[in-house]
Short mmCIF file of C-alpha atoms and ligand atoms in Angstrom, two decimals:
data_model
loop_
_atom_site.label_atom_id
_atom_site.label_comp_id
_atom_site.label_asym_id
_atom_site.label_seq_id
_atom_site.Cartn_x
_atom_site.Cartn_y
_atom_site.Cartn_z
CA UNK A 21 0.03 0.00 -0.04
CA UNK A 22 1.29 3.43 -0.85
CA UNK A 23 1.40 6.17 1.75
CA UNK A 24 -1.26 8.86 1.92
CA UNK A 25 -1.36 10.64 -1.41
CA UNK A 26 -0.69 14.36 -1.16
CA UNK A 27 -3.27 16.43 -2.94
CA UNK A 28 -2.20 19.94 -3.79
CA UNK A 29 -4.32 22.83 -5.02
CA UNK A 30 -3.25 24.75 -8.09
CA UNK A 31 -0.61 27.45 -7.30
CA UNK A 32 -3.07 30.27 -8.28
CA UNK A 33 -5.11 29.32 -5.15
CA UNK A 34 -2.17 30.60 -3.01
CA UNK A 35 -2.92 34.15 -4.28
CA UNK A 36 -6.40 34.05 -2.63
CA UNK A 37 -6.35 35.22 0.96
CA UNK A 38 -8.44 33.50 3.70
CA UNK A 39 -12.06 34.60 3.57
CA UNK A 40 -12.23 37.66 5.84
CA UNK A 41 -15.88 37.23 6.67
CA UNK A 42 -15.40 33.64 7.81
CA UNK A 43 -15.05 34.39 11.59
CA UNK A 44 -18.21 36.53 11.62
CA UNK A 45 -20.15 33.90 9.64
CA UNK A 46 -19.00 31.21 12.06
CA UNK A 47 -20.04 33.16 15.16
CA UNK A 48 -23.40 34.04 13.54
CA UNK A 49 -23.98 30.34 12.83
CA UNK A 50 -23.09 29.35 16.37
CA UNK A 51 -25.38 31.99 17.83
CA UNK A 52 -28.32 30.82 15.62
CA UNK A 53 -27.76 27.23 16.71
CA UNK A 54 -28.02 28.47 20.25
CA UNK A 55 -31.38 29.96 19.28
CA UNK A 56 -30.23 33.56 19.51
CA UNK A 57 -32.16 35.82 17.24
CA UNK A 58 -29.41 37.52 15.11
CA UNK A 59 -30.55 40.56 13.06
CA UNK A 60 -28.54 40.01 9.97
CA UNK A 61 -27.39 43.11 8.20
CA UNK A 62 -24.17 41.65 6.85
CA UNK A 63 -24.69 40.28 3.38
CA UNK A 64 -26.34 42.14 0.51
CA UNK A 65 -28.82 39.35 -0.14
CA UNK A 66 -32.23 40.69 -1.10
CA UNK A 67 -34.84 39.46 1.40
CA UNK A 68 -37.97 40.05 -0.66
CA UNK A 69 -39.57 37.68 -3.26
CA UNK A 70 -39.43 38.09 -7.02
CA UNK A 71 -42.52 39.95 -8.44
CA UNK A 72 -45.41 37.44 -9.22
CA UNK A 73 -45.64 38.12 -12.96
CA UNK A 74 -41.95 37.03 -13.44
CA UNK A 75 -42.56 33.92 -11.30
CA UNK A 76 -45.72 33.13 -13.33
CA UNK A 77 -43.75 33.31 -16.63
CA UNK A 78 -41.09 31.09 -15.19
CA UNK A 79 -43.64 28.41 -14.19
CA UNK A 80 -45.06 28.53 -17.74
CA UNK A 81 -41.61 28.34 -19.33
CA UNK A 82 -40.46 25.54 -17.06
CA UNK A 83 -43.46 23.49 -17.99
CA UNK A 84 -42.66 23.67 -21.63
CA UNK A 85 -40.33 20.76 -22.60
CA UNK A 86 -38.75 22.79 -25.43
CA UNK A 87 -36.92 24.83 -22.77
CA UNK A 88 -35.32 21.73 -21.13
CA UNK A 89 -32.47 21.39 -23.59
CA UNK A 90 -29.07 23.13 -23.54
CA UNK A 91 -29.52 26.78 -24.40
CA UNK A 92 -27.19 29.19 -26.15
CA UNK A 93 -24.04 30.08 -24.16
CA UNK A 94 -24.32 33.90 -24.78
CA UNK A 95 -28.07 33.96 -24.33
CA UNK A 96 -31.04 33.42 -26.67
CA UNK A 97 -31.47 36.07 -29.38
CA UNK A 98 -34.84 37.36 -28.09
CA UNK A 99 -33.39 38.08 -24.69
CA UNK A 100 -30.33 39.88 -26.19
CA UNK A 101 -32.67 41.87 -28.44
CA UNK A 102 -34.79 42.90 -25.44
CA UNK A 103 -31.69 44.00 -23.50
CA UNK A 104 -30.79 46.21 -26.52
CA UNK A 105 -34.30 47.73 -26.55
CA UNK A 106 -34.14 48.28 -22.78
CA UNK A 107 -30.83 50.11 -22.97
CA UNK A 108 -32.05 52.28 -25.84
CA UNK A 109 -35.26 53.25 -23.93
CA UNK A 110 -33.55 53.66 -20.58
CA UNK A 111 -30.21 55.23 -21.45
CA UNK A 112 -30.41 56.25 -25.10
CA UNK A 113 -27.62 53.73 -25.75
CA UNK A 114 -27.70 51.81 -29.06
CA UNK A 115 -26.56 48.17 -28.76
CA UNK A 116 -26.23 45.48 -31.39
CA UNK A 117 -27.86 42.37 -29.81
CA UNK A 118 -25.54 40.00 -31.79
CA UNK A 119 -22.22 41.55 -30.93
CA UNK A 120 -22.66 43.97 -28.00
CA UNK A 121 -24.81 41.95 -25.56
CA UNK A 122 -23.92 38.73 -23.66
CA UNK A 123 -26.22 37.11 -21.12
CA UNK A 124 -24.47 35.78 -18.02
CA UNK A 125 -25.34 33.37 -15.22
CA UNK A 126 -25.43 36.28 -12.80
CA UNK A 127 -23.12 39.28 -13.31
CA UNK A 128 -20.55 37.73 -10.96
CA UNK A 129 -20.00 34.90 -13.43
CA UNK A 130 -19.75 37.39 -16.30
CA UNK A 131 -17.27 39.64 -14.52
CA UNK A 132 -15.12 36.61 -13.51
CA UNK A 133 -14.94 35.20 -17.02
CA UNK A 134 -14.36 38.67 -18.46
CA UNK A 135 -11.28 38.89 -16.27
CA UNK A 136 -10.09 35.46 -17.48
CA UNK A 137 -10.68 36.42 -21.13
CA UNK A 138 -8.99 39.85 -20.93
CA UNK A 139 -6.30 39.65 -18.28
CA UNK A 140 -3.26 37.48 -17.71
CA UNK A 141 0.29 37.44 -16.24
CA UNK A 142 2.00 40.84 -16.90
CA UNK A 143 -1.26 42.73 -17.03
CA UNK A 144 -2.35 45.22 -14.34
CA UNK A 145 -5.84 46.13 -13.29
CA UNK A 146 -6.77 49.28 -11.42
CA UNK A 147 -9.44 48.92 -8.76
CA UNK A 148 -10.98 51.70 -6.74
CA UNK A 149 -10.70 50.92 -3.00
CA UNK A 150 -12.49 49.90 -0.81
CA UNK A 151 -13.66 47.29 -3.27
CA UNK A 152 -16.14 44.54 -3.83
CA UNK A 153 -13.85 41.46 -3.48
CA UNK A 154 -14.63 39.88 -6.88
CA UNK A 155 -13.28 43.03 -8.66
CA UNK A 156 -9.86 42.28 -7.20
CA UNK A 157 -9.82 38.53 -6.95
CA UNK A 158 -11.12 37.58 -10.38
CA UNK A 159 -8.21 39.68 -11.80
CA UNK A 160 -5.83 37.90 -9.44
CA UNK A 161 -7.18 34.43 -10.45
CA UNK A 162 -6.60 35.44 -14.04
CA UNK A 163 -2.96 35.92 -13.12
CA UNK A 164 -2.95 39.74 -13.40
CA UNK A 165 -1.58 42.27 -10.87
CA UNK A 166 -3.95 44.67 -9.10
CA UNK A 167 -3.23 48.19 -8.05
CA UNK A 168 -5.88 49.73 -5.78
CA UNK A 169 -6.79 53.40 -6.05
CA UNK A 170 -8.15 54.94 -2.90
CA UNK A 171 -11.53 56.49 -3.36
CA UNK A 172 -11.16 58.72 -0.28
CA UNK A 173 -8.14 60.84 0.58
CA UNK A 174 -5.91 58.25 2.26
CA UNK A 175 -4.70 60.84 4.82
CA UNK A 176 -8.18 61.49 6.02
CA UNK A 177 -10.60 58.73 4.96
CA UNK A 178 -13.21 59.67 7.49
CA UNK A 179 -13.15 63.46 6.90
CA UNK A 180 -16.10 63.78 4.57
CA UNK A 181 -18.18 61.46 6.68
CA UNK A 182 -17.38 63.23 9.87
CA UNK A 183 -18.47 66.60 8.38
CA UNK A 184 -21.87 64.88 7.95
CA UNK A 185 -21.28 64.70 4.26
CA UNK A 186 -20.89 61.00 3.28
CA UNK A 187 -20.53 61.81 -0.35
CA UNK A 188 -17.76 60.85 -2.56
CA UNK A 189 -15.23 63.57 -3.53
CA UNK A 190 -14.84 62.81 -7.20
CA UNK A 191 -12.14 65.27 -8.12
CA UNK A 192 -9.63 63.82 -5.64
CA UNK A 193 -10.34 60.29 -6.89
CA UNK A 194 -9.95 61.33 -10.52
CA UNK A 195 -6.57 62.92 -9.71
CA UNK A 196 -5.34 59.67 -8.08
CA UNK A 197 -6.67 57.64 -10.93
CA UNK A 198 -5.00 59.82 -13.59
CA UNK A 199 -1.69 59.65 -11.62
CA UNK A 200 -1.92 55.79 -11.46
CA UNK A 201 -2.63 55.59 -15.22
CA UNK A 202 0.23 57.94 -16.14
CA UNK A 203 2.87 56.64 -13.69
CA UNK A 204 2.47 52.92 -13.86
CA UNK A 205 4.73 50.95 -16.30
CA UNK A 206 3.57 48.95 -18.14
CA UNK A 207 0.31 50.98 -18.34
CA UNK A 208 -2.58 49.21 -16.72
CA UNK A 209 -4.81 47.31 -19.06
CA UNK A 210 -8.12 47.39 -17.24
CA UNK A 211 -10.00 49.77 -14.93
CA UNK A 212 -12.82 48.37 -12.76
CA UNK A 213 -15.62 50.79 -11.79
CA UNK A 214 -18.75 50.12 -9.76
CA UNK A 215 -21.22 52.92 -9.32
CA UNK A 216 -23.49 52.97 -7.33
CA UNK A 217 -20.66 51.41 -5.33
CA UNK A 218 -20.52 48.40 -3.09
CA UNK A 219 -19.48 48.72 -0.27
CA UNK A 220 -19.41 52.57 0.06
CA UNK A 221 -22.75 53.36 -1.66
CA UNK A 222 -20.89 56.27 -3.41
CA UNK A 223 -22.60 57.53 -6.62
CA UNK A 224 -21.41 59.66 -9.57
CA UNK A 225 -22.88 61.99 -12.09
CA UNK A 226 -22.55 61.71 -15.93
CA UNK A 227 -19.60 64.19 -16.03
CA UNK A 228 -17.55 61.73 -13.94
CA UNK A 229 -17.82 59.21 -16.76
CA UNK A 230 -16.99 61.78 -19.38
CA UNK A 231 -13.74 62.40 -17.51
CA UNK A 232 -12.94 58.73 -16.86
CA UNK A 233 -13.60 57.77 -20.53
CA UNK A 234 -11.36 60.63 -21.62
CA UNK A 235 -8.55 59.40 -19.39
CA UNK A 236 -8.98 55.72 -20.29
CA UNK A 237 -8.96 56.49 -23.99
CA UNK A 238 -5.92 58.70 -23.67
CA UNK A 239 -3.98 55.97 -21.87
CA UNK A 240 -5.37 53.04 -23.89
CA UNK A 241 -7.13 51.40 -20.90
CA UNK A 242 -10.34 49.26 -21.02
CA UNK A 243 -13.14 49.69 -18.46
CA UNK A 244 -15.44 47.22 -16.73
CA UNK A 245 -18.28 49.17 -15.06
CA UNK A 246 -20.33 47.03 -12.66
CA UNK A 247 -23.81 48.53 -12.63
CA UNK A 248 -25.43 46.03 -10.11
CA UNK A 249 -27.21 48.76 -8.04
CA UNK A 250 -28.37 50.95 -10.91
CA UNK A 251 -32.05 50.94 -9.90
CA UNK A 252 -31.67 50.95 -6.06
CA UNK A 253 -31.57 54.77 -5.96
CA UNK A 254 -33.12 57.24 -3.51
CA UNK A 255 -34.14 60.91 -3.14
CA UNK A 256 -34.66 61.28 -6.85
CA UNK A 257 -31.03 60.38 -7.83
CA UNK A 258 -30.73 58.65 -11.24
CA UNK A 259 -27.68 56.48 -11.89
CA UNK A 260 -26.05 57.19 -15.31
CA UNK A 261 -24.78 54.50 -17.67
CA UNK A 262 -21.11 54.85 -18.68
CA UNK A 263 -22.09 53.80 -22.19
CA UNK A 264 -24.11 57.02 -22.64
CA UNK A 265 -20.74 58.92 -22.93
CA UNK A 266 -19.75 59.36 -26.57
CA UNK A 267 -16.81 57.03 -27.32
CA UNK A 268 -17.28 54.87 -24.19
CA UNK A 269 -18.29 51.90 -26.22
CA UNK A 270 -14.74 51.94 -27.73
CA UNK A 271 -13.19 50.90 -24.53
CA UNK A 272 -15.92 49.93 -21.97
CA UNK A 273 -18.47 47.28 -21.08
CA UNK A 274 -21.15 47.59 -18.44
CA UNK A 275 -22.48 44.68 -16.41
CA UNK A 276 -26.00 44.73 -14.98
CA UNK A 277 -28.08 42.18 -13.17
CA UNK A 278 -31.69 41.28 -12.33
CA UNK A 279 -30.60 40.28 -8.80
CA UNK A 280 -31.24 43.57 -7.06
CA UNK A 281 -33.66 45.42 -9.39
CA UNK A 282 -36.22 42.54 -9.48
CA UNK A 283 -35.28 40.62 -6.27
CA UNK A 284 -34.00 37.77 -8.53
CA UNK A 285 -30.66 37.07 -6.80
CA UNK A 286 -31.19 33.29 -6.75
CA UNK A 287 -32.13 33.17 -10.39
CA UNK A 288 -28.59 34.17 -11.54
CA UNK A 289 -29.37 36.41 -14.53
CA UNK A 290 -26.99 39.15 -15.52
CA UNK A 291 -25.70 40.86 -18.71
CA UNK A 292 -22.59 42.29 -20.26
CA UNK A 293 -23.10 45.12 -22.73
CA UNK A 294 -20.94 47.46 -24.71
CA UNK A 295 -17.54 47.05 -26.40
CA UNK A 296 -17.74 44.48 -29.15
CA UNK A 297 -14.23 43.05 -28.73
CA UNK A 298 -14.66 42.62 -24.99
CA UNK A 299 -18.16 41.12 -25.44
CA UNK A 300 -16.83 38.66 -27.97
CA UNK A 301 -13.95 37.67 -25.61
CA UNK A 302 -16.55 36.91 -22.93
CA UNK A 303 -18.85 35.06 -25.31
CA UNK A 304 -15.84 32.92 -26.55
CA UNK A 305 -14.60 31.94 -23.11
CA UNK A 306 -18.16 31.20 -21.93
CA UNK A 307 -18.58 28.95 -24.98
CA UNK A 308 -15.95 26.75 -23.40
CA UNK A 309 -17.22 26.92 -19.83
CA UNK A 310 -21.03 26.71 -20.10
CA UNK A 311 -24.04 25.96 -22.28
CA UNK A 312 -25.95 29.13 -21.26
CA UNK A 313 -28.51 29.77 -18.69
CA UNK A 314 -31.59 27.55 -18.28
CA UNK A 315 -33.81 28.83 -21.12
CA UNK A 316 -36.81 29.18 -18.80
CA UNK A 317 -34.91 31.69 -16.70
CA UNK A 318 -33.97 33.61 -19.85
CA UNK A 319 -37.61 33.77 -20.92
CA UNK A 320 -38.74 35.00 -17.47
CA UNK A 321 -35.98 37.57 -17.73
CA UNK A 322 -37.50 38.97 -21.01
CA UNK A 323 -40.73 39.42 -19.09
CA UNK A 324 -38.87 41.27 -16.27
CA UNK A 325 -37.27 43.75 -18.76
CA UNK A 326 -40.40 44.24 -20.93
CA UNK A 327 -43.03 44.68 -18.20
CA UNK A 328 -43.92 48.07 -16.70
CA UNK A 329 -41.00 49.07 -14.50
CA UNK A 330 -42.88 50.62 -11.57
CA UNK A 331 -42.16 47.50 -9.67
CA UNK A 332 -38.46 48.42 -9.76
CA UNK A 333 -39.15 51.90 -8.17
CA UNK A 334 -41.32 50.13 -5.53
CA UNK A 335 -38.38 47.87 -4.66
CA UNK A 336 -36.09 50.85 -4.35
CA UNK A 337 -38.66 52.66 -2.07
CA UNK A 338 -38.61 49.78 0.33
CA UNK A 339 -34.80 50.18 0.68
CA UNK A 340 -35.14 53.95 0.96
CA UNK A 341 -37.55 53.60 3.91
CA UNK A 342 -35.20 51.17 5.62
CA UNK A 343 -32.32 53.49 4.99
CA UNK A 344 -34.23 56.31 6.70
CA UNK A 345 -34.97 54.17 9.76
CA UNK A 346 -31.29 53.07 10.03
CA UNK A 347 -29.65 56.44 9.46
CA UNK A 348 -32.16 58.38 11.61
CA UNK A 349 -31.77 55.74 14.33
CA UNK A 350 -27.99 55.71 14.46
CA UNK A 351 -27.84 59.50 14.51
CA UNK A 352 -30.32 59.55 17.35
CA UNK A 353 -28.24 57.22 19.41
CA UNK A 354 -25.19 59.41 18.95
CA UNK A 355 -23.54 57.61 16.00
CA UNK A 356 -23.16 60.22 13.27
CA UNK A 357 -23.61 59.03 9.78
CA UNK A 358 -25.07 60.36 6.47
CA UNK A 359 -27.70 58.81 4.21
CA UNK A 360 -26.57 56.93 1.06
CA UNK A 361 -28.13 57.98 -2.23
CA UNK A 362 -28.17 54.44 -3.64
CA UNK A 363 -27.40 50.77 -3.13
CA UNK A 364 -28.55 48.35 -0.40
CA UNK A 365 -25.92 49.50 2.08
CA UNK A 366 -25.00 52.22 4.47
CA UNK A 367 -21.24 52.81 4.73
CA UNK A 368 -20.81 54.04 8.25
CA UNK A 369 -17.59 55.29 9.93
CA UNK A 370 -16.99 53.53 13.20
CA UNK A 371 -17.59 55.57 16.34
CA UNK A 372 -14.30 57.39 17.15
CA UNK A 373 -13.90 55.84 20.54
CA UNK A 374 -13.88 52.34 19.06
CA UNK A 375 -11.68 52.89 15.97
CA UNK A 376 -8.54 51.59 17.59
CA UNK A 377 -10.24 48.27 17.98
CA UNK A 378 -10.42 47.82 14.20
CA UNK A 379 -13.56 46.98 12.21
CA UNK A 380 -13.13 43.18 12.46
CA UNK A 381 -13.08 43.05 16.33
CA UNK A 382 -15.77 45.72 16.54
CA UNK A 383 -18.16 43.73 14.26
CA UNK A 384 -17.57 40.59 16.29
CA UNK A 385 -18.26 42.52 19.46
CA UNK A 386 -21.49 43.95 18.01
CA UNK A 387 -22.61 40.54 16.92
CA UNK A 388 -21.86 38.84 20.19
CA UNK A 389 -23.30 41.61 22.49
CA UNK A 390 -26.04 43.30 20.47
CA UNK A 391 -27.01 40.24 18.28
CA UNK A 392 -26.64 42.44 15.12
CA UNK A 393 -24.46 41.24 12.22
CA UNK A 394 -22.73 43.81 10.02
CA UNK A 395 -19.79 43.58 7.66
CA UNK A 396 -16.40 44.94 8.83
CA UNK A 397 -14.97 47.62 6.41
CA UNK A 398 -11.63 45.74 6.45
CA UNK A 399 -13.25 42.94 4.51
CA UNK A 400 -13.31 45.29 1.50
CA UNK A 401 -9.54 46.10 1.64
CA UNK A 402 -7.35 48.21 3.80
CA UNK A 403 -9.05 51.42 2.69
CA UNK A 404 -12.21 50.06 4.31
CA UNK A 405 -10.72 49.95 7.80
CA UNK A 406 -12.53 52.19 10.25
CA UNK A 407 -15.85 51.70 8.53
CA UNK A 408 -18.74 49.19 8.64
CA UNK A 409 -21.11 48.17 5.83
CA UNK A 410 -24.63 47.77 7.03
CA UNK A 411 -26.97 46.08 4.55
CA UNK A 412 -30.67 47.05 4.40
CA UNK A 413 -31.90 43.49 4.15
CA UNK A 414 -34.27 43.24 7.14
CA UNK A 415 -37.59 45.02 7.52
CA UNK A 416 -38.04 48.43 9.14
CA UNK A 417 -39.18 46.99 12.42
CA UNK A 418 -36.14 44.70 12.70
CA UNK A 419 -33.80 47.54 11.72
CA UNK A 420 -35.40 49.75 14.45
CA UNK A 421 -34.87 46.83 16.91
CA UNK A 422 -31.23 46.46 15.72
CA UNK A 423 -30.64 50.23 16.49
CA UNK A 424 -32.08 49.74 19.98
CA UNK A 425 -29.88 46.72 20.63
CA UNK A 426 -26.78 48.63 19.38
CA UNK A 427 -27.76 51.64 21.55
CA UNK A 428 -27.98 49.38 24.60
CA UNK A 429 -24.44 48.02 24.01
CA UNK A 430 -22.57 51.04 22.81
CA UNK A 431 -24.16 53.69 24.89
CA UNK A 432 -22.81 56.50 22.66
CA UNK A 433 -25.07 59.36 23.70
CA UNK A 434 -23.14 62.09 25.57
CA UNK A 435 -23.95 61.86 29.23
CA UNK A 436 -25.82 64.87 30.61
CA UNK A 437 -23.47 67.30 32.52
CA UNK A 438 -23.85 66.67 36.27
CA UNK A 439 -25.80 69.49 37.83
CA UNK A 440 -23.32 71.73 39.58
CA UNK A 441 -23.98 72.27 43.29
CA UNK A 442 -24.91 75.76 43.97
CA UNK A 443 -22.48 77.64 46.10
CA UNK A 444 -25.23 79.89 47.39
CA UNK A 445 -27.39 78.77 50.22
CA UNK A 446 -30.93 77.73 49.35
CA UNK A 447 -32.34 80.68 51.16
CA UNK A 448 -30.45 83.33 49.26
C1 PLP B 9 -21.19 45.22 -6.84
C2 PLP B 9 -21.75 43.87 -7.15
N1 PLP B 9 -21.50 43.37 -8.33
C3 PLP B 9 -22.00 42.13 -8.61
C4 PLP B 9 -22.73 41.36 -7.75
C5 PLP B 9 -23.18 40.02 -8.21
O1 PLP B 9 -24.44 40.11 -8.70
P1 PLP B 9 -25.13 38.81 -9.44
O2 PLP B 9 -26.15 38.33 -8.54
O3 PLP B 9 -25.64 39.40 -10.75
O4 PLP B 9 -24.05 37.85 -9.67
C6 PLP B 9 -22.96 41.90 -6.54
C7 PLP B 9 -23.73 41.06 -5.54
O5 PLP B 9 -23.90 41.32 -4.39
C8 PLP B 9 -22.50 43.12 -6.20
O6 PLP B 9 -22.67 43.69 -4.98
#
């Protein structure tokens, strides 16, 4: 008998760090097993069901045997055509359904395979930081190097938030981006963008894209813009598409998904649209990896995109009300933070008196003592340290309860000044 056979993972696995949220997940799991009622605001997993008209179409499509075969890897033509119509109506962007639209098994799958098709050893990708982990690690898996570009001024990352202005200061970021593009040799090949942004919820206006496209074209850099939260917008804000900038299609693709806009996260339906060469790279690599999404899901996706879109605003309104409850509540208990304009998250600076502890320990303490799970900013890269990401994925009542439980543990409200003893006698 031979000795125990040693099984080794591929070397590229060594470039993936341990999963930073594992300790929190483990503790949450243990607490639940001990019947403790954890209010879970950690993961951006939509908690509401898919609208009934989409479910109804899915049931019909699933009952039709013609949909049980392998489908088309880049998506059936009718779906790609409807995506093109949707983009034209919504953003004024013309897309050729044959060459500028690819359907993906969720945008995460599409973004990952795009990295594999476009990046390799010797290539560099620029990723704004803090970052959604797949933007960094799919490039790393592809063998590329990643340079992060801080979104906030690295000398004072909390400054804007502490002034009660949680917005993103675009000019500083554009300056850092321009510097990275100019100074790095070889010039980076890819820039990842993601607005509205996860985890920070930062948003941009169309002129930001005009500037970025100008910079990228000048330096010969491609762009992947992840538009996952395009519809989860508040206070009248409208999120622009990068592809609406003239010349953007020469260098950029945009990924969008039905996961958040239609509460369809489990259905795994996303899209890549834009630059023809990048779309064909994705379509080619997908041709080797998969046979396309289950056709019934693709047919239900057509119904989602074609039907009246009021349902999407209703979904956003639910998050907006939850946002108000959370932000008002935290401010009331003495934890200053400002309301995000979009996404399913609040990006909240840690209370000053706890910052030394670090976001990881602080989140574990919150979970253990207040039974509220949030994500530590550090999980989104070093530039996320000192912040927490709080997902709006429980109802208003539960969020109110979470704030009460946090209040009870942190006790942040300034204590009232002790009443000074009067030096005069009571009779005077
Ligand atoms: C920024 C961002 N991009 C992509 C995704 C993945 O979306 P999908 O469900 O389409 O794979 C998520 C999911 O949380 C996300 O937050």
